[in-house]
Short mmCIF file of C-alpha atoms in Angstrom, two decimals:
data_model
loop_
_atom_site.label_atom_id
_atom_site.label_comp_id
_atom_site.label_asym_id
_atom_site.label_seq_id
_atom_site.Cartn_x
_atom_site.Cartn_y
_atom_site.Cartn_z
CA MET Z 243 0.00 0.00 0.00
CA PHE Z 244 1.46 3.36 -1.02
CA SER Z 245 1.69 6.12 1.63
CA PHE Z 246 0.34 9.63 1.05
CA THR Z 247 3.91 10.98 1.34
CA LEU Z 248 5.13 8.71 -1.43
CA ILE Z 249 2.26 9.69 -3.70
CA ARG Z 250 2.88 13.40 -3.10
CA SER Z 251 6.59 13.01 -3.75
CA LEU Z 252 5.88 11.39 -7.10
CA GLY Z 253 3.07 13.76 -8.00
CA SER Z 254 5.20 16.11 -10.08
CA ARG Z 255 6.26 13.18 -12.26
CA TRP Z 256 2.88 11.46 -12.54
CA ARG Z 257 0.53 14.43 -12.65
CA VAL Z 258 0.17 14.50 -16.44
CA GLY Z 259 -0.13 10.75 -16.73
CA THR Z 260 -2.70 10.56 -13.93
CA LYS Z 261 -4.89 13.21 -15.58
CA ALA Z 262 -4.69 11.37 -18.85
CA MET Z 263 -5.67 8.08 -17.19
CA LEU Z 264 -8.56 9.79 -15.38
CA LEU Z 265 -9.82 11.31 -18.65
CA LEU Z 266 -9.59 7.93 -20.35
CA PHE Z 267 -11.51 6.32 -17.48
CA LEU Z 268 -14.32 8.89 -17.84
CA VAL Z 269 -14.53 8.75 -21.64
CA TRP Z 270 -14.04 5.00 -22.19
CA PRO Z 271 -17.70 3.90 -21.80
CA PHE Z 272 -18.74 6.31 -24.59
CA TRP Z 273 -15.86 5.68 -26.96
CA SER Z 274 -15.83 3.25 -29.85
CA PRO Z 275 -13.05 2.63 -32.32
CA PRO Z 276 -13.36 4.44 -35.63
CA ALA Z 277 -14.91 2.44 -38.45
CA ALA Z 278 -12.46 0.86 -40.82
CA SER Z 279 -12.03 2.70 -44.09
CA TYR Z 280 -13.95 1.21 -47.00
CA ASP Z 281 -11.76 -0.74 -49.41
CA ASN Z 282 -12.72 0.43 -52.90
CA SER Z 283 -9.99 -1.60 -54.56
CA ARG Z 284 -12.17 -4.73 -54.69
CA PRO Z 285 -15.87 -5.62 -54.66
CA PRO Z 286 -17.19 -6.12 -51.10
CA PRO Z 287 -18.45 -9.54 -49.99
CA PHE Z 288 -22.11 -10.26 -50.63
CA GLU Z 289 -24.00 -13.55 -50.90
CA MET Z 290 -26.94 -13.46 -53.30
CA GLU Z 291 -30.22 -15.05 -52.31
CA LYS Z 292 -30.84 -18.40 -53.99
CA GLU Z 293 -34.65 -18.16 -53.88
CA LYS Z 294 -36.24 -17.16 -57.19
CA ARG Z 295 -38.26 -14.06 -56.32
CA GLY Z 296 -39.95 -11.38 -58.43
CA PHE Z 297 -39.27 -8.11 -56.61
CA SER Z 298 -39.63 -5.10 -58.89
CA TRP Z 299 -40.04 -1.97 -56.73
CA LEU Z 300 -39.52 -0.68 -53.18
CA SER Z 301 -40.37 2.29 -51.01
CA ILE Z 302 -39.15 3.05 -47.48
CA HIS Z 303 -41.54 4.67 -45.00
CA PRO Z 304 -40.42 7.97 -43.38
CA ASP Z 305 -40.03 6.08 -40.09
CA GLY Z 306 -37.31 3.96 -41.72
CA GLU Z 307 -38.88 0.78 -40.33
CA ARG Z 308 -41.56 -0.15 -42.88
CA TRP Z 309 -40.97 -1.17 -46.47
CA LEU Z 310 -43.54 -1.23 -49.27
CA ILE Z 311 -42.58 -3.99 -51.71
CA THR Z 312 -43.89 -4.97 -55.15
CA GLU Z 313 -43.44 -8.64 -55.96
CA CYS Z 314 -44.71 -10.53 -59.01
CA THR Z 315 -45.27 -14.25 -58.50
CA ASP Z 316 -47.32 -17.25 -59.64
CA ARG Z 317 -47.37 -18.77 -56.14
CA LEU Z 318 -50.64 -17.18 -55.02
CA GLY Z 319 -53.14 -18.99 -57.22
CA GLN Z 320 -53.12 -16.97 -60.45
CA PRO Z 321 -52.23 -19.37 -63.31
CA LEU Z 322 -50.43 -16.64 -65.30
CA GLY Z 323 -48.99 -14.95 -62.23
CA SER Z 324 -49.74 -11.54 -60.80
CA CYS Z 325 -48.10 -8.64 -58.96
CA TYR Z 326 -48.90 -7.72 -55.37
CA LEU Z 327 -48.08 -5.09 -52.75
CA PHE Z 328 -46.52 -6.22 -49.48
CA LEU Z 329 -45.72 -4.38 -46.25
CA TYR Z 330 -42.67 -5.44 -44.23
CA ASN Z 331 -41.86 -4.22 -40.71
CA ARG Z 332 -38.16 -4.37 -39.79
CA GLN Z 333 -38.79 -4.41 -36.05
CA THR Z 334 -41.47 -7.11 -35.92
CA GLN Z 335 -40.35 -8.87 -39.14
CA LEU Z 336 -44.05 -9.10 -40.02
CA TYR Z 337 -44.61 -9.56 -43.76
CA GLN Z 338 -48.14 -8.75 -44.95
CA ARG Z 339 -49.89 -8.70 -48.34
CA TYR Z 340 -52.44 -6.00 -49.09
CA ASP Z 341 -55.89 -7.53 -49.50
CA LEU Z 342 -56.96 -5.71 -52.68
CA ASP Z 343 -59.38 -6.43 -55.53
CA PRO Z 344 -58.12 -9.73 -57.03
CA HIS Z 345 -59.19 -8.74 -60.55
CA TYR Z 346 -56.11 -6.48 -60.79
CA MET Z 347 -52.35 -6.71 -60.46
CA TYR Z 348 -50.54 -4.00 -58.46
CA ALA Z 349 -47.12 -2.40 -58.83
CA ASP Z 350 -44.90 0.61 -58.17
CA GLY Z 351 -46.18 1.26 -54.63
CA GLN Z 352 -44.67 4.32 -52.95
CA PHE Z 353 -45.22 6.03 -49.60
CA SER Z 354 -46.17 9.69 -49.47
CA PRO Z 355 -43.59 12.05 -47.87
CA ASP Z 356 -45.67 12.21 -44.68
CA GLY Z 357 -46.05 8.42 -44.60
CA ASP Z 358 -49.86 8.42 -44.38
CA THR Z 359 -50.71 7.55 -48.00
CA ILE Z 360 -49.65 5.05 -50.64
CA VAL Z 361 -49.73 5.72 -54.37
CA ALA Z 362 -49.49 2.77 -56.76
CA VAL Z 363 -50.40 1.42 -60.20
CA ARG Z 364 -52.98 -1.26 -60.94
CA ARG Z 365 -53.61 -3.13 -64.19
CA PRO Z 366 -56.17 -5.79 -65.17
CA LEU Z 367 -55.11 -9.41 -64.82
CA PRO Z 368 -54.02 -11.16 -68.04
CA THR Z 369 -56.25 -13.94 -69.27
CA GLN Z 370 -53.81 -15.53 -71.72
CA ASN Z 371 -50.10 -15.50 -72.44
CA THR Z 372 -50.02 -13.59 -75.74
CA HIS Z 373 -48.42 -10.34 -76.84
CA GLU Z 374 -51.81 -8.80 -77.60
CA GLU Z 375 -53.14 -9.67 -74.15
CA LYS Z 376 -50.08 -8.32 -72.37
CA HIS Z 377 -50.38 -5.13 -74.39
CA ARG Z 378 -54.03 -4.81 -73.34
CA VAL Z 379 -53.03 -5.22 -69.70
CA TYR Z 380 -50.29 -2.60 -69.80
CA VAL Z 381 -52.20 0.09 -71.68
CA ASN Z 382 -55.10 -0.12 -69.23
CA GLY Z 383 -53.10 0.94 -66.22
CA GLU Z 384 -54.56 3.21 -63.53
CA ILE Z 385 -53.12 5.10 -60.55
CA LEU Z 386 -54.63 4.58 -57.12
CA LEU Z 387 -54.31 6.18 -53.69
CA MET Z 388 -54.99 4.47 -50.36
CA GLY Z 389 -54.10 4.63 -46.69
CA VAL Z 390 -51.05 2.74 -45.43
CA ASP Z 391 -53.42 0.11 -44.01
CA GLY Z 392 -55.14 -0.29 -47.40
CA SER Z 393 -58.20 1.76 -46.51
CA ASP Z 394 -59.97 4.50 -48.50
CA LEU Z 395 -58.77 3.26 -51.89
CA ARG Z 396 -59.63 5.51 -54.81
CA VAL Z 397 -58.56 5.57 -58.45
CA LEU Z 398 -57.40 8.84 -59.98
CA PRO Z 399 -59.66 10.16 -62.79
CA ILE Z 400 -56.96 10.20 -65.46
CA PRO Z 401 -57.04 8.41 -68.84
CA LYS Z 402 -56.03 4.77 -68.67
CA GLY Z 403 -52.70 3.98 -70.26
CA PHE Z 404 -49.21 2.71 -69.63
CA VAL Z 405 -48.60 4.65 -66.42
CA LYS Z 406 -45.57 4.03 -64.29
CA ARG Z 407 -43.78 4.97 -61.03
CA PRO Z 408 -46.20 7.51 -59.49
CA ALA Z 409 -44.94 9.75 -56.67
CA LEU Z 410 -46.73 12.16 -54.33
CA SER Z 411 -45.52 15.75 -53.93
CA PRO Z 412 -44.16 16.94 -50.54
CA ASP Z 413 -47.49 18.56 -49.62
CA GLY Z 414 -49.50 15.57 -50.86
CA THR Z 415 -51.54 17.59 -53.38
CA LYS Z 416 -50.05 16.30 -56.66
CA VAL Z 417 -49.02 13.01 -58.25
CA ALA Z 418 -46.22 12.89 -60.83
CA TYR Z 419 -46.00 9.80 -63.04
CA TRP Z 420 -44.62 8.49 -66.32
CA ARG Z 421 -46.89 7.82 -69.30
CA ALA Z 422 -45.77 6.03 -72.47
CA ALA Z 423 -47.11 6.98 -75.90
CA THR Z 424 -45.77 4.32 -78.27
CA ALA Z 425 -46.29 0.55 -78.32
CA ARG Z 426 -43.30 -1.58 -79.27
CA PRO Z 427 -43.67 -4.41 -81.80
CA PRO Z 428 -43.73 -8.12 -80.83
CA GLY Z 429 -40.25 -9.44 -80.08
CA ALA Z 430 -38.91 -6.10 -78.86
CA LYS Z 431 -37.06 -6.06 -75.53
CA THR Z 432 -39.38 -3.40 -74.11
CA TRP Z 433 -43.18 -3.04 -74.25
CA LEU Z 434 -43.59 0.68 -74.79
CA ALA Z 435 -41.55 3.81 -75.42
CA ASP Z 436 -41.75 7.62 -75.69
CA PHE Z 437 -42.24 8.35 -71.99
CA ASP Z 438 -43.12 11.79 -70.67
CA LEU Z 439 -43.68 12.96 -67.13
CA TRP Z 440 -47.23 13.96 -66.24
CA GLU Z 441 -48.72 15.42 -63.09
CA PHE Z 442 -52.24 15.20 -61.66
CA ASP Z 443 -53.49 17.90 -59.27
CA LEU Z 444 -55.64 16.23 -56.60
CA ALA Z 445 -57.41 19.49 -55.70
CA SER Z 446 -58.24 20.89 -59.16
CA GLY Z 447 -58.41 17.61 -61.10
CA GLU Z 448 -56.06 19.01 -63.75
CA ASN Z 449 -53.84 16.48 -65.54
CA ARG Z 450 -51.02 17.81 -67.69
CA LEU Z 451 -47.38 17.42 -68.68
CA PHE Z 452 -45.05 18.23 -65.81
CA ALA Z 453 -42.42 19.76 -68.10
CA GLY Z 454 -41.78 19.41 -71.84
CA GLU Z 455 -42.49 16.63 -74.29
CA HIS Z 456 -39.16 14.79 -74.30
CA ARG Z 457 -40.22 11.26 -75.33
CA PHE Z 458 -37.69 9.23 -73.34
CA PHE Z 459 -37.18 5.72 -74.69
CA LEU Z 460 -36.96 4.35 -71.12
CA ALA Z 461 -38.15 5.77 -67.81
CA ASN Z 462 -37.87 4.64 -64.21
CA GLY Z 463 -38.03 6.40 -60.83
CA VAL Z 464 -39.63 9.74 -59.90
CA GLN Z 465 -38.85 11.65 -56.68
CA TYR Z 466 -39.89 15.17 -55.73
CA THR Z 467 -36.98 17.29 -54.48
CA SER Z 468 -39.24 20.29 -53.79
CA SER Z 469 -42.80 21.40 -54.46
CA ASP Z 470 -42.03 22.17 -58.13
CA GLU Z 471 -38.97 20.04 -58.95
CA VAL Z 472 -38.41 16.31 -59.46
CA LEU Z 473 -35.44 13.99 -59.77
CA VAL Z 474 -36.12 11.38 -62.44
CA ASN Z 475 -34.37 8.38 -63.93
CA ALA Z 476 -34.83 8.25 -67.72
CA ASP Z 477 -32.82 7.43 -70.82
CA SER Z 478 -32.56 8.35 -74.49
CA PRO Z 479 -34.82 11.34 -75.16
CA THR Z 480 -35.91 11.10 -78.78
CA SER Z 481 -36.83 14.80 -78.96
CA ILE Z 482 -33.20 15.94 -79.08
CA PRO Z 483 -31.74 17.29 -82.37
CA MET Z 484 -28.79 14.86 -82.40
CA SER Z 485 -28.19 11.13 -82.54
CA ILE Z 486 -28.59 9.31 -79.25
CA PHE Z 487 -25.01 8.03 -79.55
CA GLU Z 488 -23.69 11.59 -79.76
CA TYR Z 489 -25.95 12.58 -76.88
CA HIS Z 490 -24.69 9.75 -74.67
CA ALA Z 491 -21.07 10.52 -75.46
CA ARG Z 492 -21.55 14.19 -74.63
CA TYR Z 493 -23.12 13.55 -71.22
CA GLY Z 494 -21.24 10.47 -70.06
CA TYR Z 495 -24.18 8.06 -70.47
CA ASN Z 496 -25.95 9.61 -67.48
CA GLN Z 497 -29.62 8.73 -66.99
CA VAL Z 498 -30.68 11.13 -64.21
CA TYR Z 499 -32.42 14.49 -64.73
CA VAL Z 500 -33.77 17.31 -62.59
CA LEU Z 501 -37.01 18.59 -64.16
CA LYS Z 502 -38.84 21.76 -63.12
CA ARG Z 503 -42.57 22.17 -63.50
CA GLY Z 504 -43.52 24.12 -66.62
CA VAL Z 505 -39.98 24.30 -68.07
CA ARG Z 506 -40.37 22.76 -71.51
CA GLU Z 507 -36.71 22.75 -72.53
CA LEU Z 508 -34.91 19.51 -71.71
CA PRO Z 509 -32.02 20.15 -69.29
CA PRO Z 510 -28.78 18.19 -69.63
CA PRO Z 511 -28.47 15.13 -67.41
CA ALA Z 512 -27.57 15.89 -63.79
CA TYR Z 513 -24.41 14.86 -61.92
CA THR Z 514 -22.33 14.44 -65.05
CA GLU Z 515 -19.20 14.64 -62.88
CA VAL Z 516 -19.95 10.99 -62.03
CA LYS Z 517 -19.69 8.80 -65.10
CA SER Z 518 -22.58 6.60 -66.30
CA VAL Z 519 -25.09 7.39 -63.55
CA ARG Z 520 -27.83 4.77 -63.89
CA THR Z 521 -30.17 5.77 -61.08
CA ALA Z 522 -30.42 8.09 -58.08
CA ALA Z 523 -32.07 8.00 -54.65
CA ILE Z 524 -32.83 10.73 -52.13
CA ALA Z 525 -32.14 9.73 -48.53
CA ASN Z 526 -31.71 11.18 -45.06
CA LYS Z 527 -30.56 14.80 -44.70
CA ASN Z 528 -31.27 15.42 -48.40
CA ARG Z 529 -28.30 13.41 -49.52
CA ILE Z 530 -28.35 12.11 -53.09
CA TYR Z 531 -27.06 8.59 -53.75
CA LEU Z 532 -26.01 7.83 -57.30
CA LEU Z 533 -25.39 4.45 -58.86
CA GLY Z 534 -22.67 5.09 -61.43
CA GLU Z 535 -19.15 4.31 -62.55
CA PRO Z 536 -16.74 6.88 -61.12
CA PRO Z 537 -13.12 6.07 -62.01
CA PRO Z 538 -11.05 4.15 -61.26
CA HIS Z 539 -12.90 1.29 -59.58
CA GLY Z 540 -16.05 0.69 -61.59
CA ILE Z 541 -19.67 0.52 -60.48
CA SER Z 542 -20.18 2.27 -57.15
CA ILE Z 543 -22.73 4.11 -55.05
CA VAL Z 544 -21.70 7.73 -54.63
CA GLU Z 545 -23.09 9.97 -51.88
CA MET Z 546 -23.52 13.63 -52.82
CA ALA Z 547 -24.02 15.72 -49.66
CA GLU Z 548 -25.48 19.25 -49.74
CA ASN Z 549 -22.10 20.76 -48.79
CA GLY Z 550 -20.46 19.12 -51.81
CA ALA Z 551 -18.74 16.33 -49.88
CA ARG Z 552 -18.66 12.91 -51.49
CA GLN Z 553 -18.28 9.34 -50.36
CA ARG Z 554 -18.08 6.26 -52.53
CA TRP Z 555 -18.77 2.58 -51.95
CA ARG Z 556 -17.89 0.00 -54.55
CA VAL Z 557 -20.75 -2.35 -55.44
CA PRO Z 558 -20.46 -6.13 -54.88
CA TYR Z 559 -19.98 -8.35 -57.88
CA LEU Z 560 -23.44 -9.68 -58.77
CA THR Z 561 -24.52 -10.71 -62.24
CA ARG Z 562 -23.29 -8.74 -65.23
CA ASP Z 563 -26.52 -6.72 -65.03
CA GLY Z 564 -25.58 -5.39 -61.58
CA ILE Z 565 -28.02 -3.40 -59.45
CA SER Z 566 -31.24 -2.26 -61.11
CA SER Z 567 -32.61 0.25 -58.56
CA VAL Z 568 -31.53 2.02 -55.35
CA PHE Z 569 -33.86 3.33 -52.63
CA GLY Z 570 -32.97 5.75 -49.83
CA SER Z 571 -34.23 5.70 -46.25
CA PRO Z 572 -35.65 9.08 -45.15
CA ARG Z 573 -34.30 8.66 -41.60
CA GLU Z 574 -32.01 5.69 -41.08
CA ALA Z 575 -28.51 5.47 -42.52
CA TYR Z 576 -29.12 2.69 -45.01
CA LEU Z 577 -30.08 2.09 -48.63
CA LEU Z 578 -32.04 -0.74 -50.21
CA PHE Z 579 -31.44 -2.06 -53.69
CA ILE Z 580 -32.91 -4.60 -56.10
CA TYR Z 581 -30.57 -6.82 -58.07
CA PRO Z 582 -31.02 -9.59 -60.65
CA SER Z 583 -30.05 -12.87 -58.99
CA VAL Z 584 -29.81 -14.46 -62.45
CA PRO Z 585 -29.04 -12.67 -65.73
CA LEU Z 586 -31.94 -10.53 -66.94
CA ARG Z 587 -32.07 -12.39 -70.24
CA SER Z 588 -32.51 -15.73 -68.49
CA SER Z 589 -35.58 -17.81 -69.31
CA SER Z 590 -36.41 -17.74 -65.59
CA PRO Z 591 -35.60 -14.22 -64.34
CA ALA Z 592 -35.36 -13.60 -60.61
CA THR Z 593 -34.45 -10.71 -58.34
CA GLY Z 594 -33.31 -10.16 -54.78
CA ILE Z 595 -33.28 -7.32 -52.24
CA GLY Z 596 -30.13 -6.10 -50.52
CA MET Z 597 -29.22 -3.45 -47.98
CA VAL Z 598 -26.24 -1.10 -47.71
CA ASP Z 599 -25.55 -0.24 -44.06
CA LEU Z 600 -23.87 3.14 -44.49
CA GLN Z 601 -22.62 3.35 -40.91
CA GLN Z 602 -21.08 -0.10 -40.73
CA LYS Z 603 -20.22 -0.06 -44.44
CA ARG Z 604 -21.66 -3.51 -45.04
CA TRP Z 605 -23.69 -5.04 -47.88
CA LEU Z 606 -26.37 -7.39 -46.55
CA PRO Z 607 -28.80 -9.71 -48.39
CA ILE Z 608 -32.43 -9.49 -47.26
CA SER Z 609 -34.45 -12.68 -46.75
CA LEU Z 610 -38.23 -12.36 -46.65
CA ASP Z 611 -40.99 -14.91 -46.15
CA GLN Z 612 -42.35 -16.55 -49.26
CA PRO Z 613 -45.33 -14.59 -50.65
CA GLU Z 614 -47.82 -17.34 -49.80
CA LEU Z 615 -46.79 -17.08 -46.12
CA ALA Z 616 -47.50 -13.34 -45.92
CA LEU Z 617 -50.54 -12.55 -43.78
CA PRO Z 618 -53.35 -10.61 -45.46
CA LEU Z 619 -53.33 -6.91 -44.56
CA ILE Z 620 -57.02 -6.07 -44.18
CA PRO Z 621 -57.92 -2.44 -43.36
CA GLU Z 622 -59.68 -1.81 -40.08
CA LYS Z 623 -63.31 -0.76 -40.43
#
């Protein structure tokens, strides 16, 4: 046992060290080692799901805990298959299927910014497996609104057609959506073309072009960035006065645009500083996440913060088709993505869902119950 005299005699030598040890003792319970830097020199580990699933679209609720999932499957009694909306809760791991009119197939479900409403697309069920019948199904699409529990469903009074990827505005008063104008011939790789962005005003009932008539050959996601501006994923505008090859070369094969309501002139693609941007997602704190090919390490997800800072995470090696869509969480620090688990041109296509944990810098496969095991989600009366 040390005496007080001995401690005082050594105090001048140990004072600094003792203070440092005391500070360490106080701070230690709240300290964690810094996360390891992300290795962009090689694809990160990721094990694809082996189940053959038909996921096609996702939306993350503002609470970060609930996911709205579109899955197409033939495991629920329809001989030609159908598409359904499912609700998954991360905390309870409850997987539920919306109990909707069985005469339709449902797709492209998306939460409203306030999380109280769902907007989606419905189409009539096919009765036979022919090109003409599939064309009839697709050109009779409608947009619907309903509560998150499936209640108060109503169909928007807009002309039926090939409508796609609807999104609600920040104040919940408008719905932006893609509409195609041209049918593709049998044997083509896509069903329709010449997409333009439309917007329906829920208060006035007015339905009109959001911006100009650009006639994109392909169109995908729509996200409002403000009350009068949207971030869209589209490719190959046929309205431009140059060849599409020249256009792609000029803008680095980027497929993301920022469109402003009423501005008819087509702006150049956004984020051209990142090469070959395929899709974009808006996530927490207004960060933009781009799926592109920034040099020198190939396909990556790039975070674009409001202050101009960037981070980059190289994508795992999947199939040659890579990731098809990325979805941002409004609150939590993670992204979801859909990927082909077999090549897209396979006779039996299948997709999986994955997660990027942005804090832990990990890529995680998501396993969900089979669709026939999902409990029906019936609205409360």
